[in-house]
Tab-separated table of C-alpha atoms and ligand atoms in Angstrom:
chain	number	residue	atom	x	y	z
O	1	GLU	CA	-4.597	-34.370	3.906
O	2	PRO	CA	-2.441	-35.600	6.707
O	3	GLY	CA	-0.113	-32.953	7.847
O	4	PHE	CA	-2.192	-30.132	6.432
O	5	ASP	CA	-5.150	-28.408	8.502
O	6	VAL	CA	-6.861	-26.386	5.868
O	7	ALA	CA	-9.233	-24.618	8.505
O	8	LYS	CA	-6.269	-23.481	10.447
O	9	VAL	CA	-4.460	-22.203	7.158
O	10	ARG	CA	-7.992	-20.224	6.252
O	11	ALA	CA	-8.046	-18.577	9.445
O	12	ASP	CA	-4.764	-16.881	8.824
O	13	PHE	CA	-6.147	-15.050	5.612
O	14	PRO	CA	-8.610	-12.308	6.777
O	15	ILE	CA	-10.158	-11.536	3.392
O	16	LEU	CA	-11.423	-15.035	3.102
O	17	ARG	CA	-14.108	-13.918	5.635
O	18	GLU	CA	-15.408	-11.230	3.196
O	19	VAL	CA	-18.960	-11.534	1.953
O	20	ILE	CA	-19.390	-10.921	-1.695
O	21	ASN	CA	-22.873	-10.418	-3.280
O	22	GLY	CA	-24.258	-11.751	-0.011
O	23	GLN	CA	-22.354	-15.002	-0.168
O	24	PRO	CA	-19.101	-16.058	1.645
O	25	LEU	CA	-16.224	-15.410	-0.744
O	26	VAL	CA	-14.853	-18.380	-2.811
O	27	TYR	CA	-11.514	-17.216	-4.176
O	28	LEU	CA	-10.483	-19.289	-6.965
O	29	ASP	CA	-8.208	-16.666	-8.813
O	30	ASN	CA	-4.960	-17.605	-7.120
O	31	ALA	CA	-3.099	-17.552	-10.448
O	32	ALA	CA	-3.842	-13.788	-10.911
O	33	THR	CA	-2.582	-13.159	-7.274
O	34	THR	CA	-2.829	-14.796	-3.883
O	35	GLN	CA	-4.233	-13.527	-0.788
O	36	LYS	CA	-2.154	-12.432	2.183
O	37	PRO	CA	-2.123	-13.930	5.688
O	38	GLU	CA	-2.065	-11.695	8.815
O	39	ALA	CA	1.502	-12.191	9.321
O	40	VAL	CA	2.349	-10.546	6.030
O	41	ILE	CA	-0.077	-7.730	6.631
O	42	GLU	CA	1.244	-7.121	10.250
O	43	ALA	CA	4.892	-7.266	8.979
O	44	ILE	CA	4.178	-4.611	6.471
O	45	ALA	CA	2.275	-2.459	9.118
O	46	ASN	CA	4.984	-3.007	11.625
O	47	TYR	CA	7.748	-1.948	9.253
O	48	TYR	CA	5.949	1.435	8.735
O	49	ARG	CA	5.112	1.848	12.296
O	50	HIS	CA	8.506	1.251	13.789
O	51	ASP	CA	11.228	0.978	11.077
O	52	ASN	CA	10.649	3.003	8.195
O	53	ALA	CA	13.644	4.956	6.531
O	54	ASN	CA	15.489	4.864	3.319
O	55	VAL	CA	18.096	1.920	3.081
O	56	HIS	CA	21.884	1.716	2.544
O	57	ARG	CA	22.666	5.423	2.910
O	58	GLY	CA	21.751	6.565	6.411
O	59	VAL	CA	24.000	6.840	9.522
O	60	HIS	CA	20.846	6.723	11.662
O	61	THR	CA	19.343	3.926	13.696
O	62	LEU	CA	16.159	3.633	11.582
O	63	SER	CA	18.079	3.467	8.402
O	64	ASP	CA	20.000	0.905	9.872
O	65	ARG	CA	16.949	-1.210	10.723
O	66	ALA	CA	15.445	-0.852	7.353
O	67	THR	CA	18.652	-1.754	5.776
O	68	ARG	CA	18.824	-4.816	7.802
O	69	HIS	CA	15.248	-5.922	7.508
O	70	PHE	CA	15.681	-5.349	3.606
O	71	GLU	CA	18.894	-7.396	3.148
O	72	ASP	CA	17.498	-10.146	5.585
O	73	ALA	CA	14.653	-10.411	3.244
O	74	ARG	CA	17.148	-10.841	0.419
O	75	GLU	CA	18.964	-13.592	2.378
O	76	LYS	CA	15.380	-15.163	2.993
O	77	VAL	CA	14.784	-15.317	-0.801
O	78	ALA	CA	18.184	-16.843	-1.308
O	79	GLY	CA	17.240	-19.419	1.163
O	80	PHE	CA	13.912	-19.886	-0.531
O	81	LEU	CA	15.282	-20.519	-4.105
O	82	ASN	CA	18.404	-22.404	-2.613
O	83	SER	CA	20.706	-19.999	-4.273
O	84	PRO	CA	24.355	-20.255	-3.502
O	85	SER	CA	24.546	-16.571	-2.521
O	86	SER	CA	22.400	-13.622	-1.802
O	87	ARG	CA	24.344	-11.578	-4.263
O	88	GLN	CA	22.526	-13.357	-6.684
O	89	ILE	CA	18.995	-12.324	-5.673
O	90	ILE	CA	18.084	-8.980	-7.377
O	91	TRP	CA	14.936	-7.140	-6.342
O	92	THR	CA	12.518	-6.459	-9.027
O	93	ARG	CA	9.010	-5.228	-9.137
O	94	GLY	CA	8.250	-9.005	-10.205
O	95	THR	CA	8.329	-11.355	-12.897
O	96	THR	CA	7.781	-8.923	-15.722
O	97	GLU	CA	10.501	-6.665	-14.636
O	98	ALA	CA	12.920	-9.483	-14.024
O	99	ILE	CA	12.520	-10.853	-17.552
O	100	ASN	CA	12.776	-7.430	-18.895
O	101	LEU	CA	16.098	-6.950	-16.942
O	102	VAL	CA	17.591	-10.062	-18.595
O	103	ALA	CA	16.227	-9.309	-21.927
O	104	TYR	CA	17.634	-5.610	-22.034
O	105	SER	CA	20.913	-6.360	-20.064
O	106	TRP	CA	21.790	-9.778	-21.266
O	107	GLY	CA	19.916	-9.874	-24.562
O	108	MET	CA	20.707	-6.489	-25.959
O	109	ASN	CA	24.454	-7.234	-25.456
O	110	ASN	CA	24.708	-10.698	-26.475
O	111	LEU	CA	22.253	-11.582	-29.019
O	112	LYS	CA	22.808	-10.703	-32.713
O	113	ALA	CA	21.429	-11.023	-36.154
O	114	GLY	CA	20.486	-14.693	-36.813
O	115	ASP	CA	20.251	-15.592	-33.272
O	116	ARG	CA	17.299	-17.184	-31.782
O	117	VAL	CA	15.418	-17.252	-28.507
O	118	LEU	CA	13.039	-20.135	-28.026
O	119	VAL	CA	9.937	-19.425	-25.999
O	120	SER	CA	7.123	-22.090	-25.363
O	121	TRP	CA	3.614	-21.654	-26.876
O	122	LEU	CA	2.582	-21.624	-23.228
O	123	GLU	CA	4.331	-18.523	-22.467
O	124	HIS	CA	2.650	-15.446	-20.450
O	125	HIS	CA	3.207	-12.165	-22.737
O	126	SER	CA	5.748	-11.145	-20.191
O	127	ASP	CA	8.020	-14.079	-21.411
O	128	ILE	CA	7.347	-13.140	-24.992
O	129	VAL	CA	7.245	-9.562	-25.618
O	130	PRO	CA	10.403	-8.538	-23.853
O	131	TRP	CA	12.282	-10.958	-26.104
O	132	GLN	CA	10.346	-9.676	-29.059
O	133	LEU	CA	11.392	-6.005	-28.356
O	134	VAL	CA	15.149	-6.951	-27.957
O	135	ALA	CA	15.204	-9.356	-31.007
O	136	GLU	CA	13.792	-6.685	-33.190
O	137	ARG	CA	16.463	-4.258	-32.163
O	138	VAL	CA	19.285	-6.524	-32.768
O	139	GLY	CA	17.836	-8.688	-35.620
O	140	ALA	CA	17.372	-11.975	-33.665
O	141	GLU	CA	14.350	-14.294	-33.784
O	142	VAL	CA	11.812	-15.277	-31.346
O	143	VAL	CA	10.768	-18.909	-32.191
O	144	PRO	CA	7.958	-20.664	-30.375
O	145	ILE	CA	8.241	-24.239	-29.062
O	146	PRO	CA	5.186	-25.998	-29.961
O	147	VAL	CA	2.658	-27.692	-27.443
O	148	THR	CA	0.640	-30.747	-27.576
O	149	ALA	CA	-3.197	-30.910	-27.676
O	150	ASP	CA	-2.908	-31.469	-23.973
O	151	ALA	CA	-1.078	-28.108	-23.492
O	152	GLU	CA	2.302	-29.658	-22.686
O	153	ILE	CA	5.566	-28.630	-24.246
O	154	ASP	CA	6.275	-30.984	-27.210
O	155	LEU	CA	9.871	-32.095	-26.124
O	156	ASP	CA	10.536	-33.641	-29.501
O	157	ALA	CA	9.678	-30.501	-31.385
O	158	PHE	CA	11.887	-28.627	-28.737
O	159	GLU	CA	14.728	-30.991	-29.423
O	160	ALA	CA	14.347	-30.652	-33.311
O	161	LEU	CA	14.534	-26.662	-32.770
O	162	LEU	CA	17.735	-26.888	-30.697
O	163	ASP	CA	20.556	-25.928	-32.733
O	164	GLU	CA	23.399	-23.509	-32.706
O	165	ARG	CA	21.407	-20.544	-33.480
O	166	VAL	CA	19.476	-20.741	-30.198
O	167	LYS	CA	21.237	-18.545	-27.611
O	168	LEU	CA	18.565	-18.656	-24.951
O	169	VAL	CA	15.402	-20.994	-23.983
O	170	ALA	CA	12.678	-19.119	-21.881
O	171	VAL	CA	9.918	-21.419	-20.412
O	172	ASN	CA	7.639	-20.970	-17.532
O	173	HIS	CA	7.877	-23.535	-14.705
O	174	VAL	CA	3.982	-23.717	-14.566
O	175	SER	CA	1.484	-22.331	-17.156
O	176	ASN	CA	-0.724	-19.654	-15.804
O	177	ALA	CA	-3.253	-20.446	-18.486
O	178	MET	CA	-3.275	-24.340	-18.165
O	179	GLY	CA	-1.550	-25.230	-15.114
O	180	THR	CA	1.032	-27.512	-17.029
O	181	ILE	CA	3.907	-28.306	-14.808
O	182	ASN	CA	6.826	-28.174	-17.363
O	183	PRO	CA	9.865	-30.454	-17.168
O	184	VAL	CA	12.156	-27.457	-16.831
O	185	ALA	CA	15.190	-29.335	-15.446
O	186	GLU	CA	15.127	-31.394	-18.449
O	187	ILE	CA	14.611	-28.521	-20.793
O	188	CYS	CA	17.429	-26.615	-19.117
O	189	ALA	CA	19.678	-29.664	-19.581
O	190	ARG	CA	18.971	-29.929	-23.241
O	191	ALA	CA	19.230	-26.304	-23.720
O	192	LYS	CA	22.686	-26.315	-21.813
O	193	ALA	CA	23.963	-29.326	-23.960
O	194	MET	CA	23.715	-27.205	-26.925
O	195	GLY	CA	25.247	-24.147	-25.469
O	196	ALA	CA	22.019	-22.120	-24.916
O	197	LEU	CA	21.252	-20.151	-21.578
O	198	THR	CA	17.953	-20.721	-19.898
O	199	LEU	CA	15.318	-18.521	-18.088
O	200	VAL	CA	12.738	-19.975	-16.070
O	201	ASP	CA	9.517	-17.921	-15.426
O	202	GLY	CA	8.466	-19.166	-11.909
O	203	ALA	CA	5.628	-16.787	-11.320
O	204	GLN	CA	3.042	-19.853	-11.212
O	205	ALA	CA	5.544	-22.406	-9.329
O	206	VAL	CA	6.365	-20.406	-6.273
O	207	GLY	CA	2.807	-20.429	-4.868
O	208	HIS	CA	2.771	-24.103	-4.839
O	209	TRP	CA	6.171	-25.381	-3.811
O	210	ASP	CA	9.571	-24.068	-2.854
O	211	VAL	CA	12.071	-23.917	-5.740
O	212	ASP	CA	15.704	-25.276	-5.989
O	213	VAL	CA	17.554	-23.119	-8.785
O	214	GLN	CA	20.601	-25.346	-8.361
O	215	SER	CA	18.858	-28.538	-9.024
O	216	LEU	CA	16.776	-27.033	-11.697
O	217	GLY	CA	20.083	-26.185	-13.557
O	218	CYS	CA	18.641	-22.894	-15.091
O	219	ASP	CA	20.580	-19.645	-15.652
O	220	PHE	CA	17.917	-17.184	-14.590
O	221	TYR	CA	14.704	-17.733	-12.402
O	222	CYS	CA	12.041	-15.055	-12.122
O	223	PHE	CA	9.056	-14.807	-9.567
O	224	SER	CA	6.524	-12.266	-8.355
O	225	GLY	CA	5.907	-11.978	-4.499
O	226	HIS	CA	2.317	-11.509	-5.036
O	227	LYS	CA	1.921	-14.993	-6.193
O	228	LEU	CA	3.477	-15.983	-3.039
O	229	PHE	CA	1.229	-14.467	-0.263
O	230	ALA	CA	3.208	-11.522	-0.300
O	231	PRO	CA	2.416	-7.888	-1.622
O	232	THR	CA	2.482	-6.648	-5.190
O	233	GLY	CA	5.364	-4.730	-6.469
O	234	ILE	CA	8.150	-6.916	-5.252
O	235	GLY	CA	9.837	-9.846	-6.900
O	236	ALA	CA	13.117	-11.255	-7.666
O	237	LEU	CA	15.555	-12.237	-10.404
O	238	TRP	CA	17.867	-15.066	-9.558
O	239	GLY	CA	21.017	-15.626	-11.884
O	240	ARG	CA	24.133	-17.489	-12.052
O	241	GLU	CA	26.803	-15.319	-10.501
O	242	GLU	CA	29.195	-15.094	-13.491
O	243	LEU	CA	26.449	-14.289	-15.681
O	244	LEU	CA	25.040	-11.426	-13.506
O	245	GLU	CA	28.696	-10.249	-13.084
O	246	SER	CA	29.246	-9.972	-16.863
O	247	MET	CA	25.912	-8.138	-17.660
O	248	PRO	CA	25.825	-4.329	-17.816
O	249	PRO	CA	23.176	-2.404	-15.547
O	250	PHE	CA	19.595	-2.340	-16.665
O	251	LEU	CA	18.153	0.842	-15.134
O	252	GLY	CA	20.506	3.765	-14.079
O	253	GLY	CA	20.193	5.960	-10.879
O	254	GLY	CA	21.055	6.084	-7.168
O	255	GLU	CA	22.059	2.932	-5.465
O	256	MET	CA	23.363	1.157	-8.559
O	257	ILE	CA	26.719	3.203	-8.837
O	258	GLU	CA	30.048	3.306	-7.299
O	259	THR	CA	31.253	6.659	-8.505
O	260	VAL	CA	29.567	9.166	-10.652
O	261	SER	CA	31.376	11.903	-12.582
O	262	PHE	CA	30.812	13.586	-15.898
O	263	ALA	CA	34.118	11.983	-17.203
O	264	GLY	CA	32.392	8.399	-16.460
O	265	THR	CA	30.480	6.384	-13.910
O	266	THR	CA	31.384	3.125	-12.358
O	267	PHE	CA	28.962	0.670	-11.003
O	268	ASN	CA	28.105	-1.080	-7.784
O	269	THR	CA	28.713	-4.516	-7.178
O	270	LEU	CA	26.123	-7.244	-7.088
O	271	PRO	CA	23.327	-7.213	-6.495
O	272	PHE	CA	23.124	-3.648	-6.299
O	273	LYS	CA	24.394	-2.923	-9.719
O	274	PHE	CA	20.861	-3.846	-10.935
O	275	GLU	CA	18.899	-2.103	-8.140
O	276	ALA	CA	18.593	1.798	-9.317
O	277	GLY	CA	16.558	4.083	-7.077
O	278	THR	CA	14.724	3.646	-3.819
O	279	PRO	CA	13.514	-0.050	-3.692
O	280	ASN	CA	10.146	-1.387	-2.350
O	281	ILE	CA	11.434	-2.087	1.164
O	282	ALA	CA	8.192	-2.775	2.774
O	283	GLY	CA	7.392	-5.277	-0.139
O	284	ALA	CA	10.726	-6.963	0.527
O	285	VAL	CA	9.827	-7.127	4.442
O	286	GLY	CA	6.226	-8.500	3.206
O	287	LEU	CA	7.869	-11.149	0.962
O	288	ALA	CA	10.281	-12.280	3.951
O	289	ALA	CA	7.277	-12.505	6.189
O	290	ALA	CA	5.454	-14.627	3.601
O	291	ILE	CA	8.417	-17.070	3.324
O	292	ASP	CA	8.592	-17.140	7.050
O	293	TYR	CA	4.826	-17.928	7.228
O	294	LEU	CA	5.237	-20.864	4.519
O	295	SER	CA	8.311	-22.254	6.570
O	296	ASN	CA	5.617	-23.380	9.385
O	297	ILE	CA	3.571	-25.003	6.814
O	298	ASP	CA	4.002	-28.409	5.193
O	299	ARG	CA	4.211	-27.378	1.607
O	300	VAL	CA	4.215	-30.990	0.212
O	301	ALA	CA	1.069	-31.705	2.081
O	302	ALA	CA	-0.427	-28.333	0.996
O	303	ALA	CA	0.183	-29.182	-2.725
O	304	ALA	CA	-1.396	-32.605	-2.257
O	305	HIS	CA	-4.402	-30.931	-0.727
O	306	GLU	CA	-4.493	-28.634	-3.854
O	307	ASP	CA	-4.095	-31.666	-6.230
O	308	ALA	CA	-7.014	-33.331	-4.425
O	309	LEU	CA	-9.231	-30.315	-4.932
O	310	LEU	CA	-8.262	-30.141	-8.653
O	311	THR	CA	-8.994	-33.726	-8.995
O	312	ALA	CA	-12.578	-33.451	-7.241
O	313	THR	CA	-13.394	-30.364	-9.392
O	314	LEU	CA	-12.363	-32.161	-12.547
O	315	GLU	CA	-14.509	-35.124	-11.649
O	316	ALA	CA	-17.653	-33.148	-10.840
O	317	ALA	CA	-17.271	-30.469	-13.672
O	318	LEU	CA	-16.813	-32.906	-16.502
O	319	GLU	CA	-20.353	-34.314	-15.637
O	320	ILE	CA	-21.648	-30.985	-16.691
O	321	PRO	CA	-23.004	-31.037	-20.221
O	322	GLY	CA	-21.161	-28.829	-22.634
O	323	LEU	CA	-18.431	-28.069	-20.322
O	324	ARG	CA	-15.009	-28.810	-21.922
O	325	ARG	CA	-11.646	-28.701	-20.062
O	326	ILE	CA	-8.978	-26.893	-22.190
O	327	GLY	CA	-5.477	-28.616	-22.047
O	328	ALA	CA	-5.189	-31.791	-19.919
O	329	PRO	CA	-1.647	-31.832	-18.672
O	330	LYS	CA	-0.502	-34.932	-16.881
O	331	HIS	CA	0.952	-32.729	-14.222
O	332	SER	CA	-0.894	-29.423	-13.342
O	333	ALA	CA	-0.693	-27.068	-10.543
O	334	GLY	CA	-4.062	-26.259	-9.301
O	335	ILE	CA	-5.487	-24.828	-12.515
O	336	PHE	CA	-8.616	-25.683	-14.165
O	337	SER	CA	-9.195	-23.966	-17.627
O	338	PHE	CA	-12.329	-24.599	-19.501
O	339	ILE	CA	-15.128	-23.201	-21.610
O	340	LEU	CA	-19.024	-23.826	-21.357
O	341	ASP	CA	-20.592	-24.419	-24.721
O	342	GLY	CA	-22.961	-21.634	-25.728
O	343	CYS	CA	-21.528	-19.345	-23.194
O	344	HIS	CA	-18.993	-16.827	-23.181
O	345	PRO	CA	-16.518	-16.966	-20.606
O	346	SER	CA	-17.001	-13.529	-19.288
O	347	ASP	CA	-20.860	-14.375	-18.844
O	348	VAL	CA	-19.645	-17.427	-16.796
O	349	GLY	CA	-17.439	-15.248	-14.642
O	350	MET	CA	-20.187	-12.719	-14.006
O	351	LEU	CA	-22.664	-15.204	-12.945
O	352	LEU	CA	-20.289	-16.766	-10.580
O	353	ASP	CA	-19.316	-13.372	-9.033
O	354	GLU	CA	-23.039	-12.870	-8.571
O	355	GLN	CA	-22.649	-16.000	-6.362
O	356	GLY	CA	-19.609	-14.849	-4.354
O	357	ILE	CA	-16.999	-16.906	-6.659
O	358	ALA	CA	-14.029	-15.148	-7.904
O	359	VAL	CA	-12.401	-16.794	-11.034
O	360	ARG	CA	-10.510	-15.365	-14.093
O	361	THR	CA	-11.992	-15.233	-17.638
O	362	GLY	CA	-10.428	-14.108	-20.976
O	363	HIS	CA	-7.034	-14.775	-22.714
O	364	HIS	CA	-4.810	-14.896	-19.278
O	365	CYS	CA	-2.059	-12.738	-21.121
O	366	THR	CA	-1.466	-15.927	-23.516
O	367	GLN	CA	-2.912	-14.728	-26.666
O	368	PRO	CA	-0.592	-16.967	-28.902
O	369	LEU	CA	-1.837	-20.051	-26.783
O	370	MET	CA	-5.520	-19.095	-27.108
O	371	ALA	CA	-5.072	-18.539	-30.765
O	372	HIS	CA	-3.279	-21.999	-30.905
O	373	PHE	CA	-6.520	-23.621	-29.296
O	374	GLU	CA	-8.644	-21.328	-31.371
O	375	LEU	CA	-10.250	-19.789	-28.489
O	376	PRO	CA	-11.020	-16.193	-27.644
O	377	GLY	CA	-10.507	-17.019	-23.951
O	378	THR	CA	-11.306	-19.579	-21.094
O	379	VAL	CA	-12.867	-19.575	-17.683
O	380	ARG	CA	-10.009	-20.450	-15.298
O	381	ALA	CA	-10.320	-21.542	-11.634
O	382	SER	CA	-7.073	-21.712	-9.818
O	383	PHE	CA	-6.534	-23.210	-6.475
O	384	SER	CA	-4.339	-22.235	-3.502
O	385	MET	CA	-3.661	-24.112	-0.089
O	386	TYR	CA	-6.439	-22.201	1.430
O	387	ASN	CA	-9.188	-23.274	-0.828
O	388	ASN	CA	-11.330	-26.261	0.479
O	389	ARG	CA	-14.020	-28.669	-0.585
O	390	ASP	CA	-16.943	-26.283	0.074
O	391	ASP	CA	-15.099	-23.980	-2.514
O	392	VAL	CA	-15.309	-26.898	-5.026
O	393	ASP	CA	-18.945	-27.581	-4.291
O	394	ARG	CA	-19.789	-23.896	-4.500
O	395	LEU	CA	-18.071	-23.681	-7.926
O	396	ILE	CA	-19.771	-26.672	-9.312
O	397	ALA	CA	-23.090	-25.406	-8.116
O	398	GLY	CA	-22.338	-22.137	-9.786
O	399	LEU	CA	-21.295	-23.835	-13.022
O	400	LYS	CA	-24.571	-26.183	-13.009
O	401	LYS	CA	-26.361	-22.743	-12.910
O	402	ALA	CA	-24.635	-21.259	-15.625
O	403	GLN	CA	-25.154	-24.294	-17.594
O	404	SER	CA	-28.803	-24.404	-16.780
O	405	LEU	CA	-29.195	-20.786	-17.924
O	406	PHE	CA	-27.084	-20.651	-21.081
O	407	GLY	CA	-25.901	-24.171	-21.709
O	408	PRO	CA	-27.047	-26.974	-24.008
O	409	ARG	CA	-30.084	-28.872	-22.837
P	501	PMP	N1	4.526	-15.358	-16.045
P	501	PMP	C1	3.571	-16.010	-15.550
P	501	PMP	C2	3.541	-17.573	-15.732
P	501	PMP	C3	2.383	-15.426	-14.797
P	501	PMP	O1	1.484	-16.308	-14.437
P	501	PMP	C4	2.445	-14.033	-14.440
P	501	PMP	C5	1.350	-13.317	-13.761
P	501	PMP	N2	0.186	-13.628	-14.219
P	501	PMP	C6	3.579	-13.341	-15.007
P	501	PMP	C7	4.555	-13.980	-15.709
P	501	PMP	C8	3.672	-11.840	-14.787
P	501	PMP	O2	3.961	-11.529	-13.492
P	501	PMP	P1	3.769	-10.133	-12.857
P	501	PMP	O3	2.541	-9.546	-13.495
P	501	PMP	O4	3.552	-10.444	-11.526
P	501	PMP	O5	5.104	-9.462	-13.307
C-alpha cells in the first residue's frame, strides 16, 4: 500500500524474528493480543531503569518523574480517543475491568427491576457477564440484540427492542470472533434517542484505527492496551464527564480518597476517584510509547494493508475444499473465522503451530455467538499491520496441508 512500508514496520517488532518449530514465526493471533515494538519494550525498561517510584504522593524527584510520566500517558490516551479532557480517562487493567467498573458503579446504582440492558449477540463474555451479575442483583434483564447470518448486528431487530425499559446498550466496536465492524455511531444515536446510555467495547478497534469518542456519540468507551501494541495489565475507560462525576467509586483504597475517617470518607476527584491502589505505572508508560509509535505510522494506509491481506486470504482460502468462512460481515477488521469440514478447530490450530503459524481456535470468549451458529468454535486468523503477503501464503499452505490430511477428498 502506498504510504505503508510493512518491511520497515516488521523490523520494529523483535518477536517477529522468532523461529517456531523450525519455521519463522507467522503471527496471526493479533485479536488475542498484539506484539510490542522495540520502542514500547525500551520505554518500559527505561522507566524501571531511571524513573521508578510510586506516583502522586512522594516529595522526591523520582516520584515526581514517575507521576509526570503516568499523567502524561493519561493525556496521550485522551488525545488518542479525542477526549475533551484527561479527567475522563480512568486507568483500568483492560477492557474487562472497565466494563465491570461501569456495570458495578453505574449499573448497580441506576438499574432497577424491570430495566433492560441490551448487548449484541456478538459480544465477548466480558461485555455480557458483568451485566448479568449486576442485573441479577437488581432484578434487571440482559437482552441480546440478534445478529444476521453474516454476523452483523440486525439493526431492525435492535430498533424493535428499543423501548423505555432499555437503560443501556453495550456493543463492541469490532467483533473479536468475526471481525464485524459495527455501526456504533448509528447504534449510539438510536439508543440516545430513546434515552438509553451506550457503552462501546473498543478492544478490537484500537489496534486498527484511532478512535474519536466524540464523533461516535457514546457514553462510555473501553479498550485494552495489549491490543494496541502496549503491555498487558493496562487499559482505559473513557466516560462522559457528568456521568463519571455522578457515579460512586468502584474499588476502595488508597489514592481514590480525599479524607478518610471512621466517621466517614470522602472521595478524590476524577479520574482518581476510580483508581484505588498503586496503578500499573510502567504499563501506562508502555501504552503512551505505543501511541507515540503509532503517531509515526500512517494508520489509514496500515488498515488498507490489513484489508488487502484479508481479501487475499479469503480469495485463496475459499478455494480449499471443505473450508467455510463463518460470518461474512461487509465491513471486517482483519479477522478470518472459519472451519474446515471433518477437522476439529484445535487440530487445525495444532497442525498450523507445527508449521510455525499462530492462530486462535475455540469459542473466542463468545459462547452465545458460537451457539447461535451451532458451532463449538472456529479457527481464527487475525491480522495486524505487521503481517505480510508471506504470512498469507504460509497460512494458505498450512491450511491446504490440514485439508489434505483431514479434509474431504
Ligand atoms: N472485548 C473484546 C471484543 C475482546 O476482543 C476482548 C479481548 N479478547 C475483550 C473484550 C477483553 O479484553 P481484556 O481481556 O483485555 O480485558
